[in-house]
Coordinates of C-alpha atoms (C1' of nucleotides) in Angstrom, one line a residue:
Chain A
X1 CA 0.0 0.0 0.0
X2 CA 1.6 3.2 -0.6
X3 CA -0.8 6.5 -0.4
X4 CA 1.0 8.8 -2.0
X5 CA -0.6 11.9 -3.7
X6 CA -2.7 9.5 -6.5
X7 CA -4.4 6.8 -4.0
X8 CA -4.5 3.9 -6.3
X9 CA -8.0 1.9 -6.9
X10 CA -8.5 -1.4 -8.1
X11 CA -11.9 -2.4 -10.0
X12 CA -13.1 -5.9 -9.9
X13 CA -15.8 -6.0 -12.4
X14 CA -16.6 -7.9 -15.7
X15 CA -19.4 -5.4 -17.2
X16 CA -17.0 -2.9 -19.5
X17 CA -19.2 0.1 -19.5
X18 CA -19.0 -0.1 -15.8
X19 CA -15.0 0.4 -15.7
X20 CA -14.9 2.9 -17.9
X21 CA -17.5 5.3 -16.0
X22 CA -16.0 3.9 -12.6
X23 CA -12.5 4.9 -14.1
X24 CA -13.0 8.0 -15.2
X25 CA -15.0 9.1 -12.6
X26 CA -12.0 8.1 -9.8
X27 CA -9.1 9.4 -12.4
X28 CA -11.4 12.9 -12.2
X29 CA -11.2 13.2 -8.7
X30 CA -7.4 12.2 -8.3
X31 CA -7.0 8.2 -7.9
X32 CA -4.8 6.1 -9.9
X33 CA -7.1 3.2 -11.2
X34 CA -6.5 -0.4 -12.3
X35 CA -9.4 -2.8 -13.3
X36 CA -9.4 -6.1 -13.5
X37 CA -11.6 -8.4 -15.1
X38 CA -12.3 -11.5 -13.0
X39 CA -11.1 -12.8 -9.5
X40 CA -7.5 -14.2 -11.6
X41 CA -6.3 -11.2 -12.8
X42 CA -7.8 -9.0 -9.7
X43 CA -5.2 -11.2 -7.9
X44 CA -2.3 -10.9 -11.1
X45 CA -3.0 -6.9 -10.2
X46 CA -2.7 -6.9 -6.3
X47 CA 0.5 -9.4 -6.3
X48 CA 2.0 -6.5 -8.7
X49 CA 1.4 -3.5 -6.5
X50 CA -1.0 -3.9 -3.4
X51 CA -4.2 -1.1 -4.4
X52 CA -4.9 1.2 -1.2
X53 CA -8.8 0.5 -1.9
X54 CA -10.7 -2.4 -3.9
X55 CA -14.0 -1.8 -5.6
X56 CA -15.3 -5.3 -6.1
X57 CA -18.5 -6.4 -7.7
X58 CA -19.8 -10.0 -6.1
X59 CA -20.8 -11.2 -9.4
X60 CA -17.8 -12.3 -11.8
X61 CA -17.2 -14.7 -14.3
X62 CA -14.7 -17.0 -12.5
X63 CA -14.8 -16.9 -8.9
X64 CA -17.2 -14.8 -7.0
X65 CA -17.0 -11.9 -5.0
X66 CA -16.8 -13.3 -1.6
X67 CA -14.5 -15.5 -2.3
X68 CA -12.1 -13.0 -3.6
X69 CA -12.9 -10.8 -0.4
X70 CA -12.4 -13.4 1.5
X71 CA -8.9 -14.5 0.3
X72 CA -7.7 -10.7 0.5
X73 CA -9.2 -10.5 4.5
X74 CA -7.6 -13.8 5.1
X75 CA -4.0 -12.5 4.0
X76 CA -2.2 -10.4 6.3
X77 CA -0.5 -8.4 3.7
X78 CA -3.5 -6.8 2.5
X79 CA -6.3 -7.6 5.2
X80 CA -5.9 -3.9 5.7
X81 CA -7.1 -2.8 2.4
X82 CA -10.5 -1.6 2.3
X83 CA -12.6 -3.7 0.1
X84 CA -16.0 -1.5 -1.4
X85 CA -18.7 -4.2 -2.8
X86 CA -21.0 -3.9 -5.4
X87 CA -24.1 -5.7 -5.5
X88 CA -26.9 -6.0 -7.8
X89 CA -29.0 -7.2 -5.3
X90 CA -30.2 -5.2 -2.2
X91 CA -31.4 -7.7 0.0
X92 CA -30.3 -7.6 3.3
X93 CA -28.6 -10.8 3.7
X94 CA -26.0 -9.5 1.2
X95 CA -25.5 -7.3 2.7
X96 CA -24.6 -8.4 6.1
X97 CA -22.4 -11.5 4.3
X98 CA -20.7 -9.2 2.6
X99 CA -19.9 -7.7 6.2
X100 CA -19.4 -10.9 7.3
X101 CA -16.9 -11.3 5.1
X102 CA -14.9 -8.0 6.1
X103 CA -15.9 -5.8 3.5
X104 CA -16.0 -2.6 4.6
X105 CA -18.4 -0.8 2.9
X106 CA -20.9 -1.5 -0.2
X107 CA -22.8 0.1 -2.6
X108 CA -25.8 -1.2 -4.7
X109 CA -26.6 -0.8 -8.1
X110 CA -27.7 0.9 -9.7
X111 CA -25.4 3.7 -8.1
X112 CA -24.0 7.2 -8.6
X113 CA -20.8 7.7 -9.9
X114 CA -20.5 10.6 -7.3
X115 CA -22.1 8.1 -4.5
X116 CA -18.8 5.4 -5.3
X117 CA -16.2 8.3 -5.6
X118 CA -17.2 9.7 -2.1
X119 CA -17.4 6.0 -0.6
X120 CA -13.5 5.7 -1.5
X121 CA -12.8 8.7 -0.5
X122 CA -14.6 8.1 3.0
X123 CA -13.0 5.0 3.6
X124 CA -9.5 5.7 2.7
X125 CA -10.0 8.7 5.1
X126 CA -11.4 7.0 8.1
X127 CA -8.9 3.6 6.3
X128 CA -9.8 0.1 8.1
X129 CA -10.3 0.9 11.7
X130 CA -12.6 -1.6 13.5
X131 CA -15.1 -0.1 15.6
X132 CA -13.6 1.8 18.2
X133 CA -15.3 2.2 21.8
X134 CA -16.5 5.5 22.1
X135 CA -15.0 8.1 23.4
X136 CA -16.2 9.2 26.9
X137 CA -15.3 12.4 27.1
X138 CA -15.0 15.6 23.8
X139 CA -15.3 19.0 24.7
X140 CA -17.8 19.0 27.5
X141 CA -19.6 16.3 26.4
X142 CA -19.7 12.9 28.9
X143 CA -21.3 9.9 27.7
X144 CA -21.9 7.2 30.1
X145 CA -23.1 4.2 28.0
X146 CA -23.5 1.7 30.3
X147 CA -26.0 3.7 32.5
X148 CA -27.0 5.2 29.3
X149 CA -27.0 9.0 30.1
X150 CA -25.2 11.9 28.5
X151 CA -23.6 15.4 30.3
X152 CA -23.0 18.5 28.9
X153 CA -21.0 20.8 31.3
X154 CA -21.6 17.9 34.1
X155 CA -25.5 18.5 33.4
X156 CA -27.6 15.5 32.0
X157 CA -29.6 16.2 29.1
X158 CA -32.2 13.4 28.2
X159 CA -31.8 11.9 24.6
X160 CA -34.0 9.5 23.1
X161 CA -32.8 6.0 21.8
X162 CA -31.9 7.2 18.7
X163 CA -29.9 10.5 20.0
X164 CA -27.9 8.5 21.9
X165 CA -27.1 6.3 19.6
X166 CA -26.4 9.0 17.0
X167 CA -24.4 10.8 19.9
X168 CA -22.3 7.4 20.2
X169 CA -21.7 6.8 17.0
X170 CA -19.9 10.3 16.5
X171 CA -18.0 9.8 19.6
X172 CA -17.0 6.6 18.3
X173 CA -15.7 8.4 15.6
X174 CA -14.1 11.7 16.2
X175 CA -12.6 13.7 14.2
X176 CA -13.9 11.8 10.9
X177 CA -16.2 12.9 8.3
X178 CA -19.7 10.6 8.8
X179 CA -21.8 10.6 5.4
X180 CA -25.4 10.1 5.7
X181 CA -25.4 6.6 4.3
X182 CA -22.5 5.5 7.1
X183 CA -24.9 6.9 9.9
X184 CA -27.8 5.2 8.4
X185 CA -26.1 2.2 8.4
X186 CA -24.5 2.3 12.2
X187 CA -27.3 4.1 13.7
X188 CA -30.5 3.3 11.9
X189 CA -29.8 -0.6 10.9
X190 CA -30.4 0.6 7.7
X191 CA -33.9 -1.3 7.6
X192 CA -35.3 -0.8 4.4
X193 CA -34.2 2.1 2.9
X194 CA -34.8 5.5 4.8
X195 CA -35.1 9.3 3.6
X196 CA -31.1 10.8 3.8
X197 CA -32.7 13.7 5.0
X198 CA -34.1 11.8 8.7
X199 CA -30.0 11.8 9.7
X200 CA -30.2 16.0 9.1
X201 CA -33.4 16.0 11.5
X202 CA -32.0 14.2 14.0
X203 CA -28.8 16.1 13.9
X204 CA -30.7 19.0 14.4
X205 CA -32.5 17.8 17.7
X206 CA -29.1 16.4 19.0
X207 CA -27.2 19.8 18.3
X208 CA -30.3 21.3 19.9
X209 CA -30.0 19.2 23.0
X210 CA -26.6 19.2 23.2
X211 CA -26.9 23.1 23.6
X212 CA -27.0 24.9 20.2
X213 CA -24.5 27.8 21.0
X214 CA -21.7 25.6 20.4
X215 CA -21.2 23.9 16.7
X216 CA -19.7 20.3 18.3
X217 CA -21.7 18.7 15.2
X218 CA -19.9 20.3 12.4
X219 CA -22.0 20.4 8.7
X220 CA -19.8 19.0 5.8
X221 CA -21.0 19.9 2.8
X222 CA -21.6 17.3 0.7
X223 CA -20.2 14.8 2.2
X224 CA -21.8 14.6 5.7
X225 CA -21.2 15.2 9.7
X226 CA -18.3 15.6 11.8
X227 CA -17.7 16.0 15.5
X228 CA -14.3 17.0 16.9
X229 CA -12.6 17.5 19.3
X230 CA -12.1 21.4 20.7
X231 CA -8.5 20.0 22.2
X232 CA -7.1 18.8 18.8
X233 CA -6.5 21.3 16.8
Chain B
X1 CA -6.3 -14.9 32.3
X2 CA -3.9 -11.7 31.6
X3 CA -6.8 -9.2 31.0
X4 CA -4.3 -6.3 29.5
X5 CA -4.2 -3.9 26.5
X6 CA -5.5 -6.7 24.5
X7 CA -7.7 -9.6 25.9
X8 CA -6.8 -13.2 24.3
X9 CA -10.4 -14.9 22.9
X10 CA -10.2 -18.8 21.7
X11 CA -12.8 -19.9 18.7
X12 CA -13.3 -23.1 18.8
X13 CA -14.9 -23.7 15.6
X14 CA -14.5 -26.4 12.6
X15 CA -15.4 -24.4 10.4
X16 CA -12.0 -22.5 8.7
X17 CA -14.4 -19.5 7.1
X18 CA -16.2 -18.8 10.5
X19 CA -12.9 -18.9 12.2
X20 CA -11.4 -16.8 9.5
X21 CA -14.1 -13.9 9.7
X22 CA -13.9 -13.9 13.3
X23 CA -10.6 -13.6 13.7
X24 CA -10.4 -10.9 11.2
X25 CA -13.2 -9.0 13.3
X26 CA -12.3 -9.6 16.7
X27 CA -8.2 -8.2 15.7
X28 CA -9.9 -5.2 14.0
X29 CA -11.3 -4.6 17.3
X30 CA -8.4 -4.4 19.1
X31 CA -8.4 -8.4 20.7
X32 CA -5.7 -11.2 20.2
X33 CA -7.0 -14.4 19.0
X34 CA -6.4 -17.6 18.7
X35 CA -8.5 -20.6 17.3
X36 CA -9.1 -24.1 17.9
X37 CA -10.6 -26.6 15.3
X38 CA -11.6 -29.3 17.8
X39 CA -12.2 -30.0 22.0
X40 CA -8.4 -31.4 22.1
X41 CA -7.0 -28.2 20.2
X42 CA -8.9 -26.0 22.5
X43 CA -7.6 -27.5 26.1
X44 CA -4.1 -27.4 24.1
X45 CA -4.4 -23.8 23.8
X46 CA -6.2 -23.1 27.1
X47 CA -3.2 -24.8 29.0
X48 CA -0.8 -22.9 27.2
X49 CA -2.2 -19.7 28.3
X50 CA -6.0 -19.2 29.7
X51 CA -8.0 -16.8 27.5
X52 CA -10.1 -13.8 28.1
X53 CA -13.1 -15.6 26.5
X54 CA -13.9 -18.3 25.1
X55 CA -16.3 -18.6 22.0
X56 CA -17.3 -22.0 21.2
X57 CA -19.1 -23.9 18.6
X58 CA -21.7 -26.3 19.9
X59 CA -20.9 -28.9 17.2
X60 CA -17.7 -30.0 16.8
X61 CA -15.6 -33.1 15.4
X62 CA -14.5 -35.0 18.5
X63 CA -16.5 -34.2 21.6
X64 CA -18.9 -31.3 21.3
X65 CA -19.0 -27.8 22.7
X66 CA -21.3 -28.5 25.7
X67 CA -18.9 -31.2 26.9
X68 CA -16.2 -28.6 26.5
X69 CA -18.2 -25.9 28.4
X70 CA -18.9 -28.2 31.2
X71 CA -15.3 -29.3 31.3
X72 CA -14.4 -25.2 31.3
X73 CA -16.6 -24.5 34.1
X74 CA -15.7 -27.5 36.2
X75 CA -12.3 -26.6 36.8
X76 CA -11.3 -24.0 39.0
X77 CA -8.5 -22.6 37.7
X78 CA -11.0 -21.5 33.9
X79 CA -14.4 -21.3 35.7
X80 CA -14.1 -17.8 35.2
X81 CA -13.5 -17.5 31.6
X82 CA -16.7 -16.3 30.4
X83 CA -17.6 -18.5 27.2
X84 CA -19.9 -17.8 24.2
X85 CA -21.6 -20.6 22.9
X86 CA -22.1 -20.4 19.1
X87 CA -25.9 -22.6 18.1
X88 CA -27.1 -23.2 14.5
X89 CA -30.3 -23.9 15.9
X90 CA -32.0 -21.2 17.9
X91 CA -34.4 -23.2 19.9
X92 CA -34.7 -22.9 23.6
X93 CA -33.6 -25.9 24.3
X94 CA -30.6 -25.0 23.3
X95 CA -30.3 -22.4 24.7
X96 CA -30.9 -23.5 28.4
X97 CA -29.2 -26.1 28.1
X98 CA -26.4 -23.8 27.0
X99 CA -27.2 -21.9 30.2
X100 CA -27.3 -25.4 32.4
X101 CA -23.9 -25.6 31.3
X102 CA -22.6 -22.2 32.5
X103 CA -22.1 -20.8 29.2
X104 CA -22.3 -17.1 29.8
X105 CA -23.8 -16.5 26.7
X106 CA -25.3 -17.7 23.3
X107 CA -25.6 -16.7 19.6
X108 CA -27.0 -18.2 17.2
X109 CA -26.1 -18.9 13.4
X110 CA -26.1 -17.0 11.1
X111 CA -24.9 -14.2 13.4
X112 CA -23.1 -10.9 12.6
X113 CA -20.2 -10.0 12.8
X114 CA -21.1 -6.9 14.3
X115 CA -22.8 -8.8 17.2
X116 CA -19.9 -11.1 17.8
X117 CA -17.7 -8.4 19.1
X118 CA -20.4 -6.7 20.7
X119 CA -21.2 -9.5 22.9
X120 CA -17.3 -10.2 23.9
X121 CA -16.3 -7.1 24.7
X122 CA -20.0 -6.8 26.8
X123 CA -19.4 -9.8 28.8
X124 CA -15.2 -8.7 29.3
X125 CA -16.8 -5.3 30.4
X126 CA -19.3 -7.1 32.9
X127 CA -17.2 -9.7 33.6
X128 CA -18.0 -13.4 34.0
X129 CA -21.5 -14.4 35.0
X130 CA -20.0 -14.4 38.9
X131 CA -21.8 -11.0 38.9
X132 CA -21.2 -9.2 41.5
X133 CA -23.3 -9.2 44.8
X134 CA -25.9 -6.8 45.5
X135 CA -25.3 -3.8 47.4
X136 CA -27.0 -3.7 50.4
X137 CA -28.7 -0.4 50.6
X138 CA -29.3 2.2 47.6
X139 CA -30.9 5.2 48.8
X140 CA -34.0 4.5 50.9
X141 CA -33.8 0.7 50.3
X142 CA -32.3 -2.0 51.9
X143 CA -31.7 -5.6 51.1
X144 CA -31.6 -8.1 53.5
X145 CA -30.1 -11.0 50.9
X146 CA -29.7 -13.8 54.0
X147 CA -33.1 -13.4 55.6
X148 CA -35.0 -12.6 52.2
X149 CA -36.1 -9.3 53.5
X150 CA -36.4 -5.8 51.9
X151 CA -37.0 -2.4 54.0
X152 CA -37.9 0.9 52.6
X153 CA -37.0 3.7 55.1
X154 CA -36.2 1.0 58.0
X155 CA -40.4 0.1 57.3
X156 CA -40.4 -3.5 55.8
X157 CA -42.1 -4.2 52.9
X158 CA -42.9 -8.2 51.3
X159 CA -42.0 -9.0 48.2
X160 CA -42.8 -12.5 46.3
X161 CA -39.7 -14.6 45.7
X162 CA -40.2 -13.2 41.6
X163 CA -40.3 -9.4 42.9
X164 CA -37.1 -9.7 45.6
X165 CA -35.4 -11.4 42.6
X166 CA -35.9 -8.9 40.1
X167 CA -35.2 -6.0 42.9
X168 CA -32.1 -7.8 43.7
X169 CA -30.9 -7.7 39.9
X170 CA -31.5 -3.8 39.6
X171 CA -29.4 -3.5 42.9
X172 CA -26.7 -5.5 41.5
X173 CA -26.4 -3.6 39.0
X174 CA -26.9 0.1 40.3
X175 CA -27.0 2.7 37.8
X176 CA -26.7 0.1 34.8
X177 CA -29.5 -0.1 31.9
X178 CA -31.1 -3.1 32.5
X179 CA -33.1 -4.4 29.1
X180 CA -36.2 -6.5 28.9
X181 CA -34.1 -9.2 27.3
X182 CA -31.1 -9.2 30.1
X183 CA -33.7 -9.4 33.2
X184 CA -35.9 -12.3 31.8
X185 CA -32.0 -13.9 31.0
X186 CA -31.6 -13.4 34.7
X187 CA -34.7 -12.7 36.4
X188 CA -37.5 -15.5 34.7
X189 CA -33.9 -17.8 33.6
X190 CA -35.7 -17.3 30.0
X191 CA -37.3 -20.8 30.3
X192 CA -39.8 -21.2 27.2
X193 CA -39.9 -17.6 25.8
X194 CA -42.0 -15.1 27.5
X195 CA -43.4 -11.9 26.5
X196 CA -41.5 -9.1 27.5
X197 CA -44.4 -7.0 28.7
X198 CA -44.1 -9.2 31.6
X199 CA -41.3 -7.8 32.8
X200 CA -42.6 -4.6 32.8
X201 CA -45.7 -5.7 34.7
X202 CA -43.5 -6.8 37.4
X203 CA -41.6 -3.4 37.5
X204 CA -44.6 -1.9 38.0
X205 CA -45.7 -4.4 40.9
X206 CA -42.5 -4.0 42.5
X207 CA -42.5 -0.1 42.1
X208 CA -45.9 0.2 43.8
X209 CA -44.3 -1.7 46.5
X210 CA -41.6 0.1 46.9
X211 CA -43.5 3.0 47.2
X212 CA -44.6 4.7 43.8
X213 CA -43.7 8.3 44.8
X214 CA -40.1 8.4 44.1
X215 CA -39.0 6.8 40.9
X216 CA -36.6 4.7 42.4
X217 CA -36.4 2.5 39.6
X218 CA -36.7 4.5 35.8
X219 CA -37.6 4.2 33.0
X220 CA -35.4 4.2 30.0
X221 CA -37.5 4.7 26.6
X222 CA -36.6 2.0 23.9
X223 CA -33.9 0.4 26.2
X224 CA -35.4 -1.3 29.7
X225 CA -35.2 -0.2 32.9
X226 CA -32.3 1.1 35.4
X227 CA -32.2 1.7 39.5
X228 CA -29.9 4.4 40.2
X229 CA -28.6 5.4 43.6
X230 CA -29.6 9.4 44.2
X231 CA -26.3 9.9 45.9
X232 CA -24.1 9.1 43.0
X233 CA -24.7 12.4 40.5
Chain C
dG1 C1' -25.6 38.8 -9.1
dG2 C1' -28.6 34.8 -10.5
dC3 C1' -29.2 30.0 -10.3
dA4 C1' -28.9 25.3 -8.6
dT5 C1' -28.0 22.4 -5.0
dT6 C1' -27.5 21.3 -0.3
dT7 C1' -28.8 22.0 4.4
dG8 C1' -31.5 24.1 8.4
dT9 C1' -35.9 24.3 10.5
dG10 C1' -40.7 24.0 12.1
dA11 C1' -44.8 21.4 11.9
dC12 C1' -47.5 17.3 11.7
dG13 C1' -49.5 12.6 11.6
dG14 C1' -48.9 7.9 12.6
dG15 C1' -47.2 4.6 15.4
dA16 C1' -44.3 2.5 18.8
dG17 C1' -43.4 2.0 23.6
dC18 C1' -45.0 1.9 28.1
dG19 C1' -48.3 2.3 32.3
dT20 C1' -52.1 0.3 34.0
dG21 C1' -56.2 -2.4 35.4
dA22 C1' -58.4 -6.7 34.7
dC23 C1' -58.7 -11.5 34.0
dG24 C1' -57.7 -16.5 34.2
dC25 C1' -55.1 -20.2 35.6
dG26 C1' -52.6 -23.1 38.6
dA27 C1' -50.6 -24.1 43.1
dG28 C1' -51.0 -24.0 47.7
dT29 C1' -53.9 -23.9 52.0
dG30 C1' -57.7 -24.4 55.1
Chain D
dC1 C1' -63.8 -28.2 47.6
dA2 C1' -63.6 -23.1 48.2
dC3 C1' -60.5 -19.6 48.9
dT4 C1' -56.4 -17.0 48.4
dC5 C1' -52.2 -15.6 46.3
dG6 C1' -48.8 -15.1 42.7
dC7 C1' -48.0 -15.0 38.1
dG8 C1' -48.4 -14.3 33.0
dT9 C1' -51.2 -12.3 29.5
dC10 C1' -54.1 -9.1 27.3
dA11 C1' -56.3 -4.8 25.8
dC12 C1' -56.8 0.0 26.3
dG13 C1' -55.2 4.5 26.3
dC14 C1' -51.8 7.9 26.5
dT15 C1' -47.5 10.0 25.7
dC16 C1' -43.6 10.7 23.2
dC17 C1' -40.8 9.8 19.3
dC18 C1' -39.7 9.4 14.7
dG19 C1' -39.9 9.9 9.7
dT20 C1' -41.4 13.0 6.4
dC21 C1' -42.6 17.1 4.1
dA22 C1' -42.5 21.9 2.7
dC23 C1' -40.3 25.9 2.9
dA24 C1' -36.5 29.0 4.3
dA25 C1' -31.7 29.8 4.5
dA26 C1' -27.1 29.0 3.0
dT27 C1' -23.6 27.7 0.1
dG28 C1' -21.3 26.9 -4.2
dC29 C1' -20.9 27.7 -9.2
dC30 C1' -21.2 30.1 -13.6

DNA sequence: GGCATTTGTGACGGGAGCGTGACGCGAGTG
DNA sequence: CACTCGCGTCACGCTCCCGTCACAAATGCC
């Protein structure tokens, strides 16, 4: 892995027209790209130079998807390369197998160029990291998950379920850039396909409760939500 | 058991993709793992040096997991390695018997990943099922464990053998969320699934006794139900 | 500056979650 | 056998939360 100015991608995927856009696309916003056609070559491409991200669709001529994601997860030399599926198919169970097999994020299709090109970008920001505990403590914010309640300035506010859960999943995550889809995923289960804009609603409660003065919940445009740290700076 | 930065967790499993994905999972998170494929692997590994936890498959090659577990929990020096029990079948049976055995706690197939590391670092956090005792007195209450009595404000108040039980839990675990789910684990011993409204029935039995002014035991929306002592703020 | 896109915000309707009272059953007791 | 007591279940009603929408504001782009 080397993550040098030009991040380089590797496509898995059979269907042409799909490279191409994917390629260009990633080449647009800065990436070096490689494609390969089936799970044989993929592995011809990595043993060459190990890609810092993998976009992988789950159906391929050869061997399929998981397979391939499971051999790269398996390896130790590149375990820590972030592996984006793509499925056709948006049934849960997918889903959670291709979780199951360490992927680390997915996409289905049909999808938006843009959508794919801010996915890489996300995970090679926030790279592999496993779920981190959250913090306890940013700025004056306390959270006390095992009793479940939440300080600001040593004084409990009351969050719903879904605050608090929201709340954790940003303290989980300092300091990184949370799109909409990633929240709807850790917070909401992603259960069958939710409005984007619910996770801007429930932003603006928890900023609200959280005392609105203060910006901890900072907007990035286009991309999402981000809480940091006041100390690190 | 070493318990530092990172706690050691055993699979036993058979199966080499289950293994694989675990082990993938439970390193992201931070834990050192190491696997077993069968009951004479795992005491091999065990006697080398005792794990943090323990997750076990219930059906293995040689002797299967519940023969394991029992072994586990016979012996003095690894009854207090909490241990997982991994089911393919969900029934209750199962499940007790999993309990019988002084497994700490069960999932069943297909499970995610996700979940897995949830539950071990929950039951590391808590940890083994040698809870800790009750305290004696939280705020106005008092619990008399030996004679089976309870006194609110030195005035005693009778409690059926289900109500002192589920008062005792809360007090063992002051200040902790208690879900539905965890007290009829504890509570009822989950025999032959019960609705969950029946817990809160009983909270509200035992709150009436306890006198229904103060809210000594609250309410936590979407979550279950916690007892908090009004000293600690 | 004008336009398009993205985000903030207030309001609202439906529904989930919970408190509560009542009921029936079974076990124990006289 | 009649009575009591404890427990699990159910149904009703209420409150609060959540998801969505429509519109305002803000930001970015030409």
């Amino acid at each position: 892995m080397t993550r040098d100015v030009h991040p380089r991608i590797l496509i898995v995927e059979d269907e042409k027209d799909i490279v191409q856009v994917l390629e260009f696309a990633l080449r647009q916003a800065g990436f070096e790209t490689v494609s390969a056609r089936d799970g044989g070559e993929a592995f011809a491409r990595i043993r060459e130079k190990a890609p810092d991200a993998v976009i992988l669709d789950l159906m391929l001529p050869d061997i399929s998807g998981t397979e391939i994601c499971r051999q790269l997860k398996g390896n130790a030399r590149t375990a820590t390369v972030p592996v984006i599926m793509l499925t056709a198919r948006s049934e849960e169970v997918d889903r959670v197998v291709g979780f199951e097999l360490g992927a680390d994020d997915y996409i289905t299709k049909p999808f938006s160029v843009r959508e794919v090109v801010l996915r890489v970008k996300a995970i090679l920001r926030r790279g592999v990291a496993g779920e981190a505990p959250p913090r306890e403590q940013v700025g004056p914010i306390r959270l006390d998950t095992e009793a479940h309640r939440v300080f600001v300035d040593s004084q409990e506010v009351d969050l719903t379920a879904l605050e608090f859960r929201l709340l954790e999943t940003f303290m989980a995550r300092v300091g990184r850039v949370q799109t909409r889809e990633q929240l709807l995923r850790d917070v909401w289960q992603m259960t069958g396909e939710l409005q984007t804009r619910t996770v801007d609603t429930h932003v603006k409660r928890l900023r609200e409760k959280l005392g609105s003065g203060r910006d901890l919940i900072e907007t990035v445009r286009g991309l999402g939500y981000r809480m940091s740290d006041p100390a690190e700076k």
